[in-house]
Amino acid sequence: DAKTTQPTSMDCAEGRAANLPCNHSTISGNEYVYWYRQIHSQGPQYIIHGLKNNETNEMASLIITEDRKSSTLILPHATLRDTAVYYCIVASGSEKLVFGKGTKLTVNP
Amino acid sequence: DTEVTQTPKHLVMGMTNKKSLKCEQHMGHRAMYWYKQKAKKPPELMFVYSYEKLSINESVPSRFSPECPNSSLLNLHLHALQPEDSALYLCASSQALGLAYEQYFGPGTRLTVT
């Protein structure tokens, strides 16, 4: 079973920041937080991952709380092409990703 | 080149047929994966290969038979499938196992069993 809890769906206005929350209260010390997204009818796409510190790349920022029990993925300027299902995954290594139901993000014009 | 390719894109097969799905990557990755995704559900891991050896089999029925003939290629052989096996089959690869390497996914093969 997935170790994360995410809202089923969220809406965001184009050009605004999209903040996607994820709860992972049972995370272990050696487990990473990964974010992937899946645009309709495509394979999942890696976005970002982190262990303890906040992370940023060209796609997004990942904010992990100090107790590591929750995190937030931030898409700073959402576009229509960011409409997708976003999966938050907790895992100790890359070999066994257990996808939960994810959050369906709809970016509206 | 950060692409994982899968062929065919679509496949329709009868329950008595034998078919194969193919996955290829040229990123030098040494770990490859098969996932199954039913409609409106998240992907589920089926198999993991590391350095061409099967590392994880998630209790997948024997009618699915994976094969990794070399470090760039991953096959999934299908035989005597059931209609409930109809799904999107996704292949992925990563640099290796055991560390936080991201997985690169292919576009998938949409399989329909009639």
mmCIF file of C-alpha atoms in Angstrom:
data_model
loop_
_atom_site.group_PDB
_atom_site.id
_atom_site.type_symbol
_atom_site.label_atom_id
_atom_site.label_comp_id
_atom_site.label_asym_id
_atom_site.label_seq_id
_atom_site.Cartn_x
_atom_site.Cartn_y
_atom_site.Cartn_z
ATOM 1 C CA ASP A 1 0.000 0.000 0.000
ATOM 2 C CA ALA A 2 1.047 3.577 -0.663
ATOM 3 C CA LYS A 3 2.527 5.354 2.358
ATOM 4 C CA THR A 4 1.270 8.776 1.318
ATOM 5 C CA THR A 5 -1.978 10.736 1.430
ATOM 6 C CA GLN A 6 -2.793 13.341 -1.195
ATOM 7 C CA PRO A 7 -5.921 15.319 -2.072
ATOM 8 C CA THR A 8 -7.864 13.699 -4.869
ATOM 9 C CA SER A 9 -7.997 16.817 -7.021
ATOM 10 C CA MET A 10 -6.916 20.453 -7.131
ATOM 11 C CA ASP A 11 -7.427 23.395 -9.430
ATOM 12 C CA CYS A 12 -5.009 26.180 -10.241
ATOM 13 C CA ALA A 13 -5.161 29.267 -12.441
ATOM 14 C CA GLU A 14 -2.685 29.486 -15.276
ATOM 15 C CA GLY A 15 0.349 31.566 -14.323
ATOM 16 C CA ARG A 16 -0.195 31.098 -10.614
ATOM 17 C CA ALA A 17 1.784 28.837 -8.313
ATOM 18 C CA ALA A 18 0.407 25.343 -7.766
ATOM 19 C CA ASN A 19 1.063 23.950 -4.288
ATOM 20 C CA LEU A 20 0.444 20.225 -3.994
ATOM 21 C CA PRO A 21 0.501 18.785 -0.466
ATOM 22 C CA CYS A 22 1.440 15.274 0.591
ATOM 23 C CA ASN A 23 1.271 13.608 3.994
ATOM 24 C CA HIS A 24 3.720 10.819 4.808
ATOM 25 C CA SER A 25 3.557 10.563 8.590
ATOM 26 C CA THR A 26 5.114 7.070 8.744
ATOM 27 C CA ILE A 27 8.207 7.929 6.688
ATOM 28 C CA SER A 28 11.434 6.249 7.833
ATOM 29 C CA GLY A 29 14.775 7.964 8.218
ATOM 30 C CA ASN A 30 16.236 6.419 5.070
ATOM 31 C CA GLU A 31 13.222 7.052 2.846
ATOM 32 C CA TYR A 32 13.118 9.674 0.145
ATOM 33 C CA VAL A 33 10.125 11.671 -1.034
ATOM 34 C CA TYR A 34 9.671 11.450 -4.807
ATOM 35 C CA TRP A 35 7.287 13.310 -7.047
ATOM 36 C CA TYR A 36 6.234 12.061 -10.457
ATOM 37 C CA ARG A 37 3.450 13.227 -12.719
ATOM 38 C CA GLN A 38 1.483 11.546 -15.464
ATOM 39 C CA ILE A 39 -0.058 13.548 -18.232
ATOM 40 C CA HIS A 40 -3.048 11.844 -19.823
ATOM 41 C CA SER A 41 -2.134 8.799 -21.931
ATOM 42 C CA GLN A 42 1.616 9.234 -21.332
ATOM 43 C CA GLY A 43 4.126 7.473 -19.120
ATOM 44 C CA PRO A 44 4.915 8.992 -15.721
ATOM 45 C CA GLN A 45 7.557 11.729 -15.626
ATOM 46 C CA TYR A 46 10.004 12.274 -12.799
ATOM 47 C CA ILE A 47 9.811 15.745 -11.250
ATOM 48 C CA ILE A 48 11.956 15.928 -8.140
ATOM 49 C CA HIS A 49 12.969 14.076 -4.989
ATOM 50 C CA GLY A 50 14.416 14.897 -1.579
ATOM 51 C CA LEU A 51 15.475 13.384 1.722
ATOM 52 C CA LYS A 52 15.541 16.144 4.333
ATOM 53 C CA ASN A 53 16.393 19.433 2.698
ATOM 54 C CA ASN A 54 14.261 21.487 0.383
ATOM 55 C CA GLU A 55 15.086 20.932 -3.262
ATOM 56 C CA THR A 56 14.618 22.962 -6.423
ATOM 57 C CA ASN A 57 15.141 22.156 -10.076
ATOM 58 C CA GLU A 58 13.993 23.588 -13.370
ATOM 59 C CA MET A 59 10.553 22.038 -13.007
ATOM 60 C CA ALA A 60 9.563 22.525 -9.392
ATOM 61 C CA SER A 61 10.462 23.032 -5.751
ATOM 62 C CA LEU A 62 10.027 20.484 -2.990
ATOM 63 C CA ILE A 63 9.471 21.683 0.552
ATOM 64 C CA ILE A 64 9.819 19.010 3.258
ATOM 65 C CA THR A 65 8.773 19.811 6.826
ATOM 66 C CA GLU A 66 11.368 19.536 9.544
ATOM 67 C CA ASP A 67 9.749 16.409 11.003
ATOM 68 C CA ARG A 68 9.550 14.981 7.450
ATOM 69 C CA LYS A 69 5.935 13.964 7.939
ATOM 70 C CA SER A 70 4.674 16.077 5.072
ATOM 71 C CA SER A 71 5.868 17.857 1.966
ATOM 72 C CA THR A 72 4.660 20.275 -0.682
ATOM 73 C CA LEU A 73 5.456 20.299 -4.365
ATOM 74 C CA ILE A 74 5.444 23.787 -5.833
ATOM 75 C CA LEU A 75 5.049 24.521 -9.529
ATOM 76 C CA PRO A 76 5.920 28.232 -9.522
ATOM 77 C CA HIS A 77 4.067 29.334 -12.664
ATOM 78 C CA ALA A 78 1.585 26.681 -13.715
ATOM 79 C CA THR A 79 0.721 26.320 -17.403
ATOM 80 C CA LEU A 80 -2.022 24.360 -19.126
ATOM 81 C CA ARG A 81 0.577 21.684 -19.924
ATOM 82 C CA ASP A 82 1.009 21.050 -16.193
ATOM 83 C CA THR A 83 -2.474 19.500 -16.043
ATOM 84 C CA ALA A 84 -1.734 15.946 -14.907
ATOM 85 C CA VAL A 85 -1.975 13.452 -12.062
ATOM 86 C CA TYR A 86 0.790 14.152 -9.542
ATOM 87 C CA TYR A 87 2.102 11.262 -7.461
ATOM 88 C CA CYS A 88 3.931 11.678 -4.167
ATOM 89 C CA ILE A 89 5.900 8.523 -3.358
ATOM 90 C CA VAL A 90 7.960 7.552 -0.334
ATOM 91 C CA ALA A 91 10.651 4.934 -0.901
ATOM 92 C CA SER A 92 14.085 3.967 0.362
ATOM 93 C CA GLY A 93 15.536 3.490 -3.077
ATOM 94 C CA SER A 94 14.565 3.783 -6.665
ATOM 95 C CA GLU A 95 13.730 0.117 -7.172
ATOM 96 C CA LYS A 96 10.331 -0.105 -5.575
ATOM 97 C CA LEU A 97 8.110 2.859 -6.247
ATOM 98 C CA VAL A 98 4.583 2.305 -4.929
ATOM 99 C CA PHE A 99 2.255 4.748 -6.637
ATOM 100 C CA GLY A 100 -0.779 5.940 -4.677
ATOM 101 C CA LYS A 101 -3.860 7.491 -6.219
ATOM 102 C CA GLY A 102 -2.186 10.879 -6.670
ATOM 103 C CA THR A 103 -3.676 14.349 -7.077
ATOM 104 C CA LYS A 104 -5.332 15.319 -10.316
ATOM 105 C CA LEU A 105 -4.217 18.904 -10.935
ATOM 106 C CA THR A 106 -6.229 20.914 -13.433
ATOM 107 C CA VAL A 107 -4.722 24.192 -14.591
ATOM 108 C CA ASN A 108 -7.432 26.529 -15.827
ATOM 109 C CA PRO A 109 -6.979 29.367 -18.344
ATOM 110 C CA ASP B 1 19.155 10.867 -25.217
ATOM 111 C CA THR B 2 16.805 10.426 -22.259
ATOM 112 C CA GLU B 3 14.223 8.380 -24.058
ATOM 113 C CA VAL B 4 12.714 5.002 -23.305
ATOM 114 C CA THR B 5 10.974 3.541 -26.333
ATOM 115 C CA GLN B 6 8.270 0.877 -26.296
ATOM 116 C CA THR B 7 6.821 -1.137 -29.135
ATOM 117 C CA PRO B 8 4.151 -1.690 -30.174
ATOM 118 C CA LYS B 9 2.074 1.310 -29.081
ATOM 119 C CA HIS B 10 -1.121 -0.736 -29.234
ATOM 120 C CA LEU B 11 -1.675 -4.491 -29.219
ATOM 121 C CA VAL B 12 -4.845 -6.545 -29.505
ATOM 122 C CA MET B 13 -4.479 -10.249 -28.823
ATOM 123 C CA GLY B 14 -6.684 -13.233 -28.251
ATOM 124 C CA MET B 15 -6.474 -15.381 -25.157
ATOM 125 C CA THR B 16 -4.623 -18.148 -27.009
ATOM 126 C CA ASN B 17 -2.056 -15.892 -28.663
ATOM 127 C CA LYS B 18 1.593 -15.417 -27.803
ATOM 128 C CA LYS B 19 2.970 -11.913 -28.158
ATOM 129 C CA SER B 20 5.864 -9.843 -26.855
ATOM 130 C CA LEU B 21 6.279 -6.261 -25.718
ATOM 131 C CA LYS B 22 9.616 -4.577 -26.297
ATOM 132 C CA CYS B 23 11.350 -1.801 -24.390
ATOM 133 C CA GLU B 24 14.646 -0.130 -25.251
ATOM 134 C CA GLN B 25 16.876 2.525 -23.709
ATOM 135 C CA HIS B 26 20.284 3.857 -24.681
ATOM 136 C CA MET B 27 21.116 5.863 -21.574
ATOM 137 C CA GLY B 28 23.457 3.246 -20.152
ATOM 138 C CA HIS B 29 20.982 2.473 -17.377
ATOM 139 C CA ARG B 30 21.490 -0.835 -15.601
ATOM 140 C CA ALA B 31 18.052 -1.134 -13.991
ATOM 141 C CA MET B 32 14.847 -1.706 -15.952
ATOM 142 C CA TYR B 33 11.252 -2.137 -14.849
ATOM 143 C CA TRP B 34 7.845 -3.290 -16.023
ATOM 144 C CA TYR B 35 4.695 -1.707 -14.618
ATOM 145 C CA LYS B 36 1.038 -2.423 -15.320
ATOM 146 C CA GLN B 37 -1.570 0.336 -15.226
ATOM 147 C CA LYS B 38 -5.290 -0.367 -15.357
ATOM 148 C CA ALA B 39 -7.653 2.382 -16.434
ATOM 149 C CA LYS B 40 -7.972 5.198 -13.877
ATOM 150 C CA LYS B 41 -5.568 3.443 -11.495
ATOM 151 C CA PRO B 42 -1.924 4.161 -10.598
ATOM 152 C CA PRO B 43 0.921 2.118 -12.101
ATOM 153 C CA GLU B 44 1.766 -1.117 -10.302
ATOM 154 C CA LEU B 45 5.240 -2.618 -10.327
ATOM 155 C CA MET B 46 5.563 -6.036 -11.961
ATOM 156 C CA PHE B 47 9.266 -6.791 -12.445
ATOM 157 C CA VAL B 48 12.649 -5.195 -11.814
ATOM 158 C CA TYR B 49 15.890 -6.134 -13.574
ATOM 159 C CA SER B 50 19.319 -5.099 -12.388
ATOM 160 C CA TYR B 51 22.379 -5.758 -14.548
ATOM 161 C CA GLU B 52 20.240 -8.050 -16.720
ATOM 162 C CA LYS B 53 19.213 -10.233 -13.783
ATOM 163 C CA LEU B 54 15.702 -10.400 -12.354
ATOM 164 C CA SER B 55 15.760 -8.613 -9.019
ATOM 165 C CA ILE B 56 12.088 -8.288 -8.116
ATOM 166 C CA ASN B 57 9.010 -10.231 -9.228
ATOM 167 C CA GLU B 58 5.897 -8.838 -7.588
ATOM 168 C CA SER B 59 4.106 -12.208 -7.616
ATOM 169 C CA VAL B 60 3.140 -11.772 -11.244
ATOM 170 C CA PRO B 61 1.310 -14.733 -12.887
ATOM 171 C CA SER B 62 3.506 -16.933 -15.069
ATOM 172 C CA ARG B 63 1.575 -15.975 -18.188
ATOM 173 C CA PHE B 64 3.794 -12.871 -18.066
ATOM 174 C CA SER B 65 7.426 -13.755 -18.721
ATOM 175 C CA PRO B 66 10.085 -11.032 -18.647
ATOM 176 C CA GLU B 67 13.400 -11.208 -20.395
ATOM 177 C CA CYS B 68 16.414 -8.904 -20.406
ATOM 178 C CA PRO B 69 18.689 -10.046 -23.253
ATOM 179 C CA ASN B 70 21.117 -7.147 -22.826
ATOM 180 C CA SER B 71 21.518 -3.953 -20.852
ATOM 181 C CA SER B 72 19.531 -1.877 -23.351
ATOM 182 C CA LEU B 73 16.615 -4.163 -24.020
ATOM 183 C CA LEU B 74 13.726 -5.497 -21.948
ATOM 184 C CA ASN B 75 11.003 -7.782 -23.247
ATOM 185 C CA LEU B 76 7.730 -8.951 -21.765
ATOM 186 C CA HIS B 77 6.449 -12.191 -23.276
ATOM 187 C CA LEU B 78 2.710 -12.751 -23.049
ATOM 188 C CA HIS B 79 0.916 -16.084 -23.307
ATOM 189 C CA ALA B 80 -2.608 -17.227 -22.528
ATOM 190 C CA LEU B 81 -3.671 -13.866 -21.164
ATOM 191 C CA GLN B 82 -7.094 -13.097 -19.745
ATOM 192 C CA PRO B 83 -9.332 -10.133 -20.619
ATOM 193 C CA GLU B 84 -8.590 -8.647 -17.190
ATOM 194 C CA ASP B 85 -4.948 -8.339 -18.269
ATOM 195 C CA SER B 86 -5.964 -5.549 -20.615
ATOM 196 C CA ALA B 87 -4.028 -2.496 -19.439
ATOM 197 C CA LEU B 88 -1.279 -0.021 -20.246
ATOM 198 C CA TYR B 89 2.111 -1.693 -19.822
ATOM 199 C CA LEU B 90 4.854 0.736 -18.921
ATOM 200 C CA CYS B 91 8.586 0.208 -19.093
ATOM 201 C CA ALA B 92 11.051 2.324 -17.132
ATOM 202 C CA SER B 93 14.780 2.493 -16.552
ATOM 203 C CA SER B 94 17.097 4.058 -14.012
ATOM 204 C CA GLN B 95 20.829 4.417 -13.658
ATOM 205 C CA ALA B 96 20.963 1.678 -11.037
ATOM 206 C CA LEU B 97 19.153 0.260 -8.017
ATOM 207 C CA GLY B 98 19.648 1.095 -4.383
ATOM 208 C CA LEU B 99 20.075 4.850 -4.557
ATOM 209 C CA ALA B 100 17.662 7.665 -5.292
ATOM 210 C CA TYR B 101 17.941 7.518 -9.065
ATOM 211 C CA GLU B 102 14.956 8.756 -10.967
ATOM 212 C CA GLN B 103 13.093 6.400 -13.237
ATOM 213 C CA TYR B 104 12.534 7.300 -16.870
ATOM 214 C CA PHE B 105 9.306 5.906 -18.276
ATOM 215 C CA GLY B 106 8.354 4.992 -21.805
ATOM 216 C CA PRO B 107 4.978 5.911 -23.328
ATOM 217 C CA GLY B 108 3.591 2.452 -22.727
ATOM 218 C CA THR B 109 1.934 -0.283 -24.767
ATOM 219 C CA ARG B 110 -1.848 -0.360 -24.568
ATOM 220 C CA LEU B 111 -2.846 -4.017 -24.528
ATOM 221 C CA THR B 112 -6.331 -5.317 -25.192
ATOM 222 C CA VAL B 113 -7.033 -9.014 -24.639
ATOM 223 C CA THR B 114 -10.124 -10.304 -26.430
#
